[in-house]
Short mmCIF file of C-alpha atoms and ligand atoms in Angstrom, two decimals:
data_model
loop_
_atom_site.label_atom_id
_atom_site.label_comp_id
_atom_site.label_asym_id
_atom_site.label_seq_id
_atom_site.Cartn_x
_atom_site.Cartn_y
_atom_site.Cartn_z
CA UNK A 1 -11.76 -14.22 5.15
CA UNK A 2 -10.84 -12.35 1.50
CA UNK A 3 -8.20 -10.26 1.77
CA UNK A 4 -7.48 -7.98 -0.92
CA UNK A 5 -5.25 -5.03 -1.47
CA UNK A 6 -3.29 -2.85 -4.49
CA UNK A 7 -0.13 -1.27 -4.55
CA UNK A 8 0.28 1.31 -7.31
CA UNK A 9 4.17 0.72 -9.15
CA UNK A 10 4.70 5.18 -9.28
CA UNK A 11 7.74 4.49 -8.01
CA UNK A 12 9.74 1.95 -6.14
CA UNK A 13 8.09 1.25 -2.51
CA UNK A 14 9.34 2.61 0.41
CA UNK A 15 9.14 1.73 4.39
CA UNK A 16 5.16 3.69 4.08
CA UNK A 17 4.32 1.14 2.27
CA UNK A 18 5.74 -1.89 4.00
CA UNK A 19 4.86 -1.38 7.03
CA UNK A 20 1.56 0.39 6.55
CA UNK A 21 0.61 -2.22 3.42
CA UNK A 22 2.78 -4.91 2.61
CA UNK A 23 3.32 -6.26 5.76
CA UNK A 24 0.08 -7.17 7.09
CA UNK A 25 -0.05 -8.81 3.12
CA UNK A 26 1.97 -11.16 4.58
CA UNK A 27 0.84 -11.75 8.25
CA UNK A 28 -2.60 -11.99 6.98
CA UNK A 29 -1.76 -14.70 4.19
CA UNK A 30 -1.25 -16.68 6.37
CA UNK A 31 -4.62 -17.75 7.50
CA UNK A 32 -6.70 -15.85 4.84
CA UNK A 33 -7.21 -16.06 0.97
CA UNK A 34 -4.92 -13.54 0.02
CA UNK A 35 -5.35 -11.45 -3.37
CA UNK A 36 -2.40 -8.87 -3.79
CA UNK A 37 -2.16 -7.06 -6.99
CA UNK A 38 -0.16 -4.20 -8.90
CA UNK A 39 -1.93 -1.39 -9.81
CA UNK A 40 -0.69 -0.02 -13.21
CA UNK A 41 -3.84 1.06 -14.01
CA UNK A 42 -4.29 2.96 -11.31
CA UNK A 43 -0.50 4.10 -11.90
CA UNK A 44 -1.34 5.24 -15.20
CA UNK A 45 -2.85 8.42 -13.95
CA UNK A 46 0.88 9.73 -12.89
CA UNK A 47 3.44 7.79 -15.39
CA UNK A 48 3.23 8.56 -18.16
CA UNK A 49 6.00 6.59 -19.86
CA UNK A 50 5.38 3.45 -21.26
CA UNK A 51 8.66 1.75 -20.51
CA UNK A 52 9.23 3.13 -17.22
CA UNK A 53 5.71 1.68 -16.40
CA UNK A 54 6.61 -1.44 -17.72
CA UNK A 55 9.62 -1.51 -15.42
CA UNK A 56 8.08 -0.52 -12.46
CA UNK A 57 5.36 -2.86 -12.43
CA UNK A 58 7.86 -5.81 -12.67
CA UNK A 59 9.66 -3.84 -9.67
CA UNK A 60 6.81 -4.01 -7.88
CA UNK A 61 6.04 -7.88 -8.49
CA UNK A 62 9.79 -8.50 -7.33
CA UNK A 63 9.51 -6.50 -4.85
CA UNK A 64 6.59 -8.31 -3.08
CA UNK A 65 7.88 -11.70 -3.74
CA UNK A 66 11.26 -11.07 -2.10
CA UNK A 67 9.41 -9.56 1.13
CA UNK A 68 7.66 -12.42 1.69
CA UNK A 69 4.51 -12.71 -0.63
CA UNK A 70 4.36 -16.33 -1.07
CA UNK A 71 2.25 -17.10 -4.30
CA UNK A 72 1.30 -20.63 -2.72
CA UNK A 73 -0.54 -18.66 0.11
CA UNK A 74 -1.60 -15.79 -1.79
CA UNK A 75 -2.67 -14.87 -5.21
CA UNK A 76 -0.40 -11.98 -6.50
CA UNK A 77 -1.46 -10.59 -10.19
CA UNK A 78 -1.14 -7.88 -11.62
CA UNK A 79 -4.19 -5.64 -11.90
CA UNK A 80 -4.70 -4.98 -15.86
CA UNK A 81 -4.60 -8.73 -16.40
CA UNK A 82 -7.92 -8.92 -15.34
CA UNK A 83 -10.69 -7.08 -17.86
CA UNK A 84 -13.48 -7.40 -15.76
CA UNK A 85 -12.52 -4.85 -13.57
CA UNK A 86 -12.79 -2.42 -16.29
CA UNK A 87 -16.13 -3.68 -16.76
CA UNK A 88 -17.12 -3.40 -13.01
CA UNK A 89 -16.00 0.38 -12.78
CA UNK A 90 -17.74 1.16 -15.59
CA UNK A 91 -21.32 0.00 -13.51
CA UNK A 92 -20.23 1.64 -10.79
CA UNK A 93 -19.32 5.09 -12.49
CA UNK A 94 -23.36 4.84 -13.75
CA UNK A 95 -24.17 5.23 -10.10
CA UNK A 96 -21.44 7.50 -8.33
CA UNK A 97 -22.34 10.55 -7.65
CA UNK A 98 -19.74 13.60 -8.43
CA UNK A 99 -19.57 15.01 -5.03
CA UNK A 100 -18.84 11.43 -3.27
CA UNK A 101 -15.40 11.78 -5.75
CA UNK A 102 -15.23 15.57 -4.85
CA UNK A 103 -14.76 14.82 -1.08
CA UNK A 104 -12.23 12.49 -1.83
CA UNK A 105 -8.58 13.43 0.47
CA UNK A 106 -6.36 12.45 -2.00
CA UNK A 107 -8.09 14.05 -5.39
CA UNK A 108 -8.32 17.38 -3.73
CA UNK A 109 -4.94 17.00 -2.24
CA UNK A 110 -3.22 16.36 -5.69
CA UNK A 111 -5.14 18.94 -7.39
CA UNK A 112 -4.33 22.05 -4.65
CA UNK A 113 -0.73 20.85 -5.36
CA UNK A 114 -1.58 21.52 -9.26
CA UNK A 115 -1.44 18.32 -10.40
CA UNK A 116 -3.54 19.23 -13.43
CA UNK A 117 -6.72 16.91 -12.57
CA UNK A 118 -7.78 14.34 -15.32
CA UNK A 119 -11.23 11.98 -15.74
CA UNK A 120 -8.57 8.98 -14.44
CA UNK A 121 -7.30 10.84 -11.16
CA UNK A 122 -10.84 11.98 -10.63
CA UNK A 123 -12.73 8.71 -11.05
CA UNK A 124 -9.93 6.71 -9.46
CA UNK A 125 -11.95 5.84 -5.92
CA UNK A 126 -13.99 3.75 -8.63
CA UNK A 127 -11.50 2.05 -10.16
CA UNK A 128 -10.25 0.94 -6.84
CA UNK A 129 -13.80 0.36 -5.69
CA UNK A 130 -14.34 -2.20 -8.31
CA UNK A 131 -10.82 -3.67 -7.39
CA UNK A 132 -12.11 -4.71 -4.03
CA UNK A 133 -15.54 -5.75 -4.93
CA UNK A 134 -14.80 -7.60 -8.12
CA UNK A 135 -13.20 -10.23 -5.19
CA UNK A 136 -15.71 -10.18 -2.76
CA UNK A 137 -13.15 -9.21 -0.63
CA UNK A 138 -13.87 -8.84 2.91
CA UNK A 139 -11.08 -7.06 4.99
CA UNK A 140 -8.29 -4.25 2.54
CA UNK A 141 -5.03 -3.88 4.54
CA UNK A 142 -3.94 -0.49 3.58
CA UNK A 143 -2.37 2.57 5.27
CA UNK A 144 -4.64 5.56 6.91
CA UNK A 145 -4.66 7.63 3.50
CA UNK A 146 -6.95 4.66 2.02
CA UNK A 147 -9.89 4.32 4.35
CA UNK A 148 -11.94 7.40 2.82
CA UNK A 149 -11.70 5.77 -0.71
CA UNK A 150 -12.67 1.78 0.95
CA UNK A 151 -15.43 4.59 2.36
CA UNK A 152 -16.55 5.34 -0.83
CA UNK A 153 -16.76 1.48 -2.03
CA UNK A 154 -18.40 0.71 0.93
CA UNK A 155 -21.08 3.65 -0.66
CA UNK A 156 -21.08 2.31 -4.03
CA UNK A 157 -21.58 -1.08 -3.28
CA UNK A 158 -24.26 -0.37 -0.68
CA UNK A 159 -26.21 1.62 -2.83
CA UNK A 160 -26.09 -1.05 -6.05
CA UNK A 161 -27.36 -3.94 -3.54
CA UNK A 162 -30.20 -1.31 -2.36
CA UNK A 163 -30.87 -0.81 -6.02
CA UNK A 164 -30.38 -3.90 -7.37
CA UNK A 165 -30.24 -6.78 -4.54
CA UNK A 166 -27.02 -8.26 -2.52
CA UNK A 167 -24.55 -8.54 -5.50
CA UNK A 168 -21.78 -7.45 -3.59
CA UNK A 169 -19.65 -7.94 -0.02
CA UNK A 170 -18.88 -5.09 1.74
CA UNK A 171 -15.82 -4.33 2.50
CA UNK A 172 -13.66 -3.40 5.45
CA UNK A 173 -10.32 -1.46 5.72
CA UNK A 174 -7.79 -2.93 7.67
CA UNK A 175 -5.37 -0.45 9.60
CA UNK A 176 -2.26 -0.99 12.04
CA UNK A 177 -2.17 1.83 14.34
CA UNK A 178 1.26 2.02 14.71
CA UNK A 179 1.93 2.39 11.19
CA UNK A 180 -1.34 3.86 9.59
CA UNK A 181 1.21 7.02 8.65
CA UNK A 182 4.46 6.36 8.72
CA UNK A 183 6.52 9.56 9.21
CA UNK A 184 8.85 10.13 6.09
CA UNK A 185 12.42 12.09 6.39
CA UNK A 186 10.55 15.21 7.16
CA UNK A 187 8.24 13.91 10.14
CA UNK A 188 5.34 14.42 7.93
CA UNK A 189 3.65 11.15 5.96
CA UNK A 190 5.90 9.38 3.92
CA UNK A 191 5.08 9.93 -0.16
CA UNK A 192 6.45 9.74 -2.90
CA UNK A 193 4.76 13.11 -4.00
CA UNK A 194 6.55 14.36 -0.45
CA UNK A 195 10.18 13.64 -1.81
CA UNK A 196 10.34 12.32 1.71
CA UNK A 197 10.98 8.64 1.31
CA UNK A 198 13.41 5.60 2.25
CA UNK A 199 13.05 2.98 -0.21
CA UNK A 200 12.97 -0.31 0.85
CA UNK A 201 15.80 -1.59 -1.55
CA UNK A 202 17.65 1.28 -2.45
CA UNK A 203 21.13 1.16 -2.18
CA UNK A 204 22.20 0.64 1.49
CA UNK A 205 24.79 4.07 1.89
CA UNK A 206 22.09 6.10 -0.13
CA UNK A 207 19.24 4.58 2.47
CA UNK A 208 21.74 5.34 5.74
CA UNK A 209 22.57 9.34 4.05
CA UNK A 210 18.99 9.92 3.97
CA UNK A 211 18.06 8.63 7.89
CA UNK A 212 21.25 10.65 8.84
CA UNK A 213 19.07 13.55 6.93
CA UNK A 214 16.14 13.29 9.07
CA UNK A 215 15.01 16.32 10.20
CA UNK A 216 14.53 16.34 13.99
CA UNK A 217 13.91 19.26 16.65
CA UNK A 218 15.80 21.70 18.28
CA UNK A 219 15.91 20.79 21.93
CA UNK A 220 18.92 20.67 24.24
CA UNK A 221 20.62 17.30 24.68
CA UNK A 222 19.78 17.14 28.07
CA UNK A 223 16.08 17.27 28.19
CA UNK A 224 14.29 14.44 29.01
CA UNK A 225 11.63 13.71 25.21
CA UNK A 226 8.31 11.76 24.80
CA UNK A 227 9.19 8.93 22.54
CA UNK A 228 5.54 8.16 21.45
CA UNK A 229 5.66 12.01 19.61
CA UNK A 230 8.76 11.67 17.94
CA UNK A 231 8.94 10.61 14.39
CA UNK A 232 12.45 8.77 14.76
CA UNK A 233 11.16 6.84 17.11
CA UNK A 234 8.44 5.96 15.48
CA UNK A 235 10.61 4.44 13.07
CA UNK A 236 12.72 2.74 15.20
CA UNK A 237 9.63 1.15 16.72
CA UNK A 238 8.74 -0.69 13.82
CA UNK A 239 11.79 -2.42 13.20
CA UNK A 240 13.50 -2.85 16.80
CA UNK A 241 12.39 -5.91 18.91
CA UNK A 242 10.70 -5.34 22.43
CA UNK A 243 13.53 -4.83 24.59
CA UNK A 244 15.70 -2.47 22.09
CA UNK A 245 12.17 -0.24 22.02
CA UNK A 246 12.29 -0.56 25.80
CA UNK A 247 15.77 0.66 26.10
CA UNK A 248 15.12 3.41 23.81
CA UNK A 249 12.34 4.65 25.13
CA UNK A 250 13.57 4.84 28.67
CA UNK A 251 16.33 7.15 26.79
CA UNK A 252 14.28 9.39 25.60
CA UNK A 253 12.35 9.85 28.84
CA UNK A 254 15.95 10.05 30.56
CA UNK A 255 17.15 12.98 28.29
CA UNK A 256 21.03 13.23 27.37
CA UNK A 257 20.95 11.78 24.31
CA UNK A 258 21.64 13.11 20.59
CA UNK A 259 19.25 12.41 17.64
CA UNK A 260 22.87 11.62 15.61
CA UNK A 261 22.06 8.45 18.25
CA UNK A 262 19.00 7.56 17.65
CA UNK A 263 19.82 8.01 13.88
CA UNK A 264 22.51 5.70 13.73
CA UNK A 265 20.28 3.06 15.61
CA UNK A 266 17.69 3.71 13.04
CA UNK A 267 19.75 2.67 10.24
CA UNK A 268 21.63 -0.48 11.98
CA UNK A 269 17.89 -1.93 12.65
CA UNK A 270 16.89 -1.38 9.14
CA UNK A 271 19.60 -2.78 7.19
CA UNK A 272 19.06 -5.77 9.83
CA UNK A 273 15.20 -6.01 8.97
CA UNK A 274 15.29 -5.74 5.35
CA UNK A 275 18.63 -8.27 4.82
CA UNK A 276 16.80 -11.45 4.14
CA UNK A 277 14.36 -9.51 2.11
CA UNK A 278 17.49 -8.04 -0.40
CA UNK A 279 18.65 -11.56 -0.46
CA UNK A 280 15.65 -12.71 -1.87
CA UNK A 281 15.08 -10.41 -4.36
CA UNK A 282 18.20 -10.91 -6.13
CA UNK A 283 17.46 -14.46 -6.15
CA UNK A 284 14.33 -13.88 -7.55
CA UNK A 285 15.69 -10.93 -10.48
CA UNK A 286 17.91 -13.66 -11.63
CA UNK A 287 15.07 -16.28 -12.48
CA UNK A 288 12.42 -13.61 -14.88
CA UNK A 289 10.57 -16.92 -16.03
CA UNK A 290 9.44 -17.87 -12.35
CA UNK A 291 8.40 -14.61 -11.64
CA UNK A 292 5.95 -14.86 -15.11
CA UNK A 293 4.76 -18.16 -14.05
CA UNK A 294 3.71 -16.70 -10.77
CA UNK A 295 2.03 -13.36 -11.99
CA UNK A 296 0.53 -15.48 -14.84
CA UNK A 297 -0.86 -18.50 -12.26
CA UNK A 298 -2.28 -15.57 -9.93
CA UNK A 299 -3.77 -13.61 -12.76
CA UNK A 300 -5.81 -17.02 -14.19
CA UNK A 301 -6.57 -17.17 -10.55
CA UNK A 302 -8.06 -13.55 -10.02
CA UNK A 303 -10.32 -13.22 -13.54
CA UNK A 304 -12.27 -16.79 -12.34
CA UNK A 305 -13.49 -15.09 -9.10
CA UNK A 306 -13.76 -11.29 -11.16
CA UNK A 307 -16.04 -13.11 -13.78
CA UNK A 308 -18.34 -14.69 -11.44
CA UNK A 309 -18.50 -11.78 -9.73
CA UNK A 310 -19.30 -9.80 -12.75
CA UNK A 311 -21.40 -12.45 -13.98
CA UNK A 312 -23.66 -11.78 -10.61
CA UNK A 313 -23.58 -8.04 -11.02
CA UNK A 314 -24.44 -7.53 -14.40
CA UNK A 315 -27.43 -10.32 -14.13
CA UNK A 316 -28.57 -7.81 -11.63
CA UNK A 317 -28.61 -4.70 -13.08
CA UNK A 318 -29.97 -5.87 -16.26
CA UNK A 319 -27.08 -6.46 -18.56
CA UNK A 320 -26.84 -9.98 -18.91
CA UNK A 321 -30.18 -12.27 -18.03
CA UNK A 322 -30.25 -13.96 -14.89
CA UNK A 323 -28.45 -17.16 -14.75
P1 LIG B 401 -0.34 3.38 -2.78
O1 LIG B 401 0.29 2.68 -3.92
O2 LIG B 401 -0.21 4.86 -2.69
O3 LIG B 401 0.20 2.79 -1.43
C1 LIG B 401 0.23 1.38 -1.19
C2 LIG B 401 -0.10 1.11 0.25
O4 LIG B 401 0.87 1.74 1.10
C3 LIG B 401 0.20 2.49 2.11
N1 LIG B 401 1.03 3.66 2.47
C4 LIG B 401 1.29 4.01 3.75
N2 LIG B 401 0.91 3.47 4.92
C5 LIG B 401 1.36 4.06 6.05
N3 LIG B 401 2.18 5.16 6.05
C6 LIG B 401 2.59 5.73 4.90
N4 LIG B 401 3.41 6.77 4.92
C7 LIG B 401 2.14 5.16 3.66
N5 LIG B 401 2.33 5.44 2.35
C8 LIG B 401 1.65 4.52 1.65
C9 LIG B 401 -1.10 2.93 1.44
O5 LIG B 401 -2.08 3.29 2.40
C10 LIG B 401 -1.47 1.69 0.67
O6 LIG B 401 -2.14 0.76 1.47
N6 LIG B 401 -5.12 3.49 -4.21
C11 LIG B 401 -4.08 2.65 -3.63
C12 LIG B 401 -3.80 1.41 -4.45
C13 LIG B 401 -5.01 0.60 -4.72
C14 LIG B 401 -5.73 -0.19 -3.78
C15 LIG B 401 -6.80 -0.79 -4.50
C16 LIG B 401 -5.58 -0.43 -2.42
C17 LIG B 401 -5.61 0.46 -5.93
N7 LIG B 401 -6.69 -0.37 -5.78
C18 LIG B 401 -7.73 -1.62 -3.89
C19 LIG B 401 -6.51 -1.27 -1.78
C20 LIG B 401 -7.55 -1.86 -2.51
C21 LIG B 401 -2.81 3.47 -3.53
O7 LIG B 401 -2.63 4.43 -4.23
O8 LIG B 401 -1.88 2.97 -2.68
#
């Protein structure tokens, strides 16, 4: 299978995006063509400072790399390296109608925060539509608040091959269910835009202040709690191994516990879990030229399949003459 997925560098990533995104990048390398790339065009729409951009997206390269991304598995570029996909969303804009983008979650999200809506956040289900299909990429890990836009390539791309003939694959979204939304310090989704998040390499006593931080309910001590509704446990679930998530749970159900607990156990398992990871990626900040090669190999990589996919596409709608 193609497996294909984006990661915008807005800020630096956080345990959402690990364990919702990143790592089912790396299970799923391992038996699949992987194609993992930064989205700074995408990111474009919210930063809006040129070297901060430039800094983030070699974050986010870094970032990947050190958590496992292996560029002899995968291909790992860096999504403005590779023209065509301008090209592609420009074909698909011709045929997208306005109200597909005017359903879209996140848009309408943004904009009832008062994000002051531009063409870019707007049209941005296209530009990640042609992201997927410029691949022919069959399966997109992402977290839950992606499916509706993979909906909307699915649309796109179904519509152009009624219209046109089978230029493109369609696409599937690929979510975990435990971590399709992973609770941030405030139980609700963790997001940057939330000011809610633990970052996955931020400095280990600011990481620990902020799980200390999370908010939790009001219940007595005493009373016995359902671990499968509770937000800390959540989190603890996705970095503790089968019998610590065994043990916890049966404390919850048991009752007489504090969250301060729970808290504490949080952070221990983390710093444990990310370790090898923060190891890595100073090795890999200290040697800039191997992390070029790599995002240079993958993006030479990614524009041979975007052209030939482009190629196809624009020999069917007319732009080009068929091969
Ligand atoms: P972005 O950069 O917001 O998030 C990157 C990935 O992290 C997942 N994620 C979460 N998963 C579970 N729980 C959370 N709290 C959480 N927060 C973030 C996201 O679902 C995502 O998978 N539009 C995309 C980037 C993109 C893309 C693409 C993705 C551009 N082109 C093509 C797939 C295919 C985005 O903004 O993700």
């Amino acid at each position: 299978m193609r497996v294909l997925s984006g990661i915008q560098p807005t800020g630096r990533f956080h345990w959402g995006n690990y364990f919702g995104a990143i790592r089912q990048y790396i299970d799923l390398q391992q038996e699949h063509d992987g194609y993992y790339f930064i989205a700074n065009l995408h990111a474009l729409t919210t930063i809006r400072d040129s070297a901060q951009l430039q800094q983030l997206t070699r974050d986010a390269a870094i970032d990947l790399l050190a958590l496992g991304l292996d560029p002899e598995k995968a291909t790992l570029f860096i999504q403005s390296d590779v023209p065509e996909v301008s090209q592609l969303t420009w074909i698909l804009m011709t045929g997208t109608p306005m109200g597909l983008l005017e359903r879209c979650h996140a848009y309408k999200e943004k904009k009832a925060r008062g994000v002051p809506a531009d063409a870019g956040l707007f049209t941005y289900p296209v530009l990640m539509s042609a992201d997927i299909l410029a691949y022919d990429a069959n399966w997109v890990p992402v977290g839950q608040d992606q499916v509706q836009h993979i909906e909307v390539c699915r649309d796109l791309a179904t519509s152009f091959n009624h219209h046109f003939g089978e230029a493109f694959v369609l696409p599937e979204a690929r979510v975990l269910d435990e971590a399709a939304k992973v609770p941030g310090t405030d139980g609700e989704k963790m997001s940057k835009s939330y000011d809610n998040i633990i970052g996955l390499f931020e400095d280990e006593k600011a990481s620990r202040k902020k799980i200390m931080r999370i908010q939790t309910d009001s219940r007595p001590m005493e009373d016995p709690k359902d671990p499968e509704t509770d937000h800390l446990f959540q989190l603890f679930r996705l970095m503790a191994d089968g019998p610590a998530i065994e043990e916890m749970a049966a404390l919850y159900r048991q009752g007489g516990f504090g969250y301060g607990h729970v808290k504490k156990a949080v952070a221990e398992v983390a710093d444990a879990y990310f370790a090898d990871a923060r190891a890595r990626r100073a090795e890999f900040e200290n040697r800039p030229s191997t992390v070029d090669d790599i995002l240079n190999a993958g993006a030479a990589r990614a524009r041979e399949t975007a052209a030939a996919v482009l190629d196809r596409v624009e020999s069917a709608c007319g732009i080009k003459a068929p091969a």
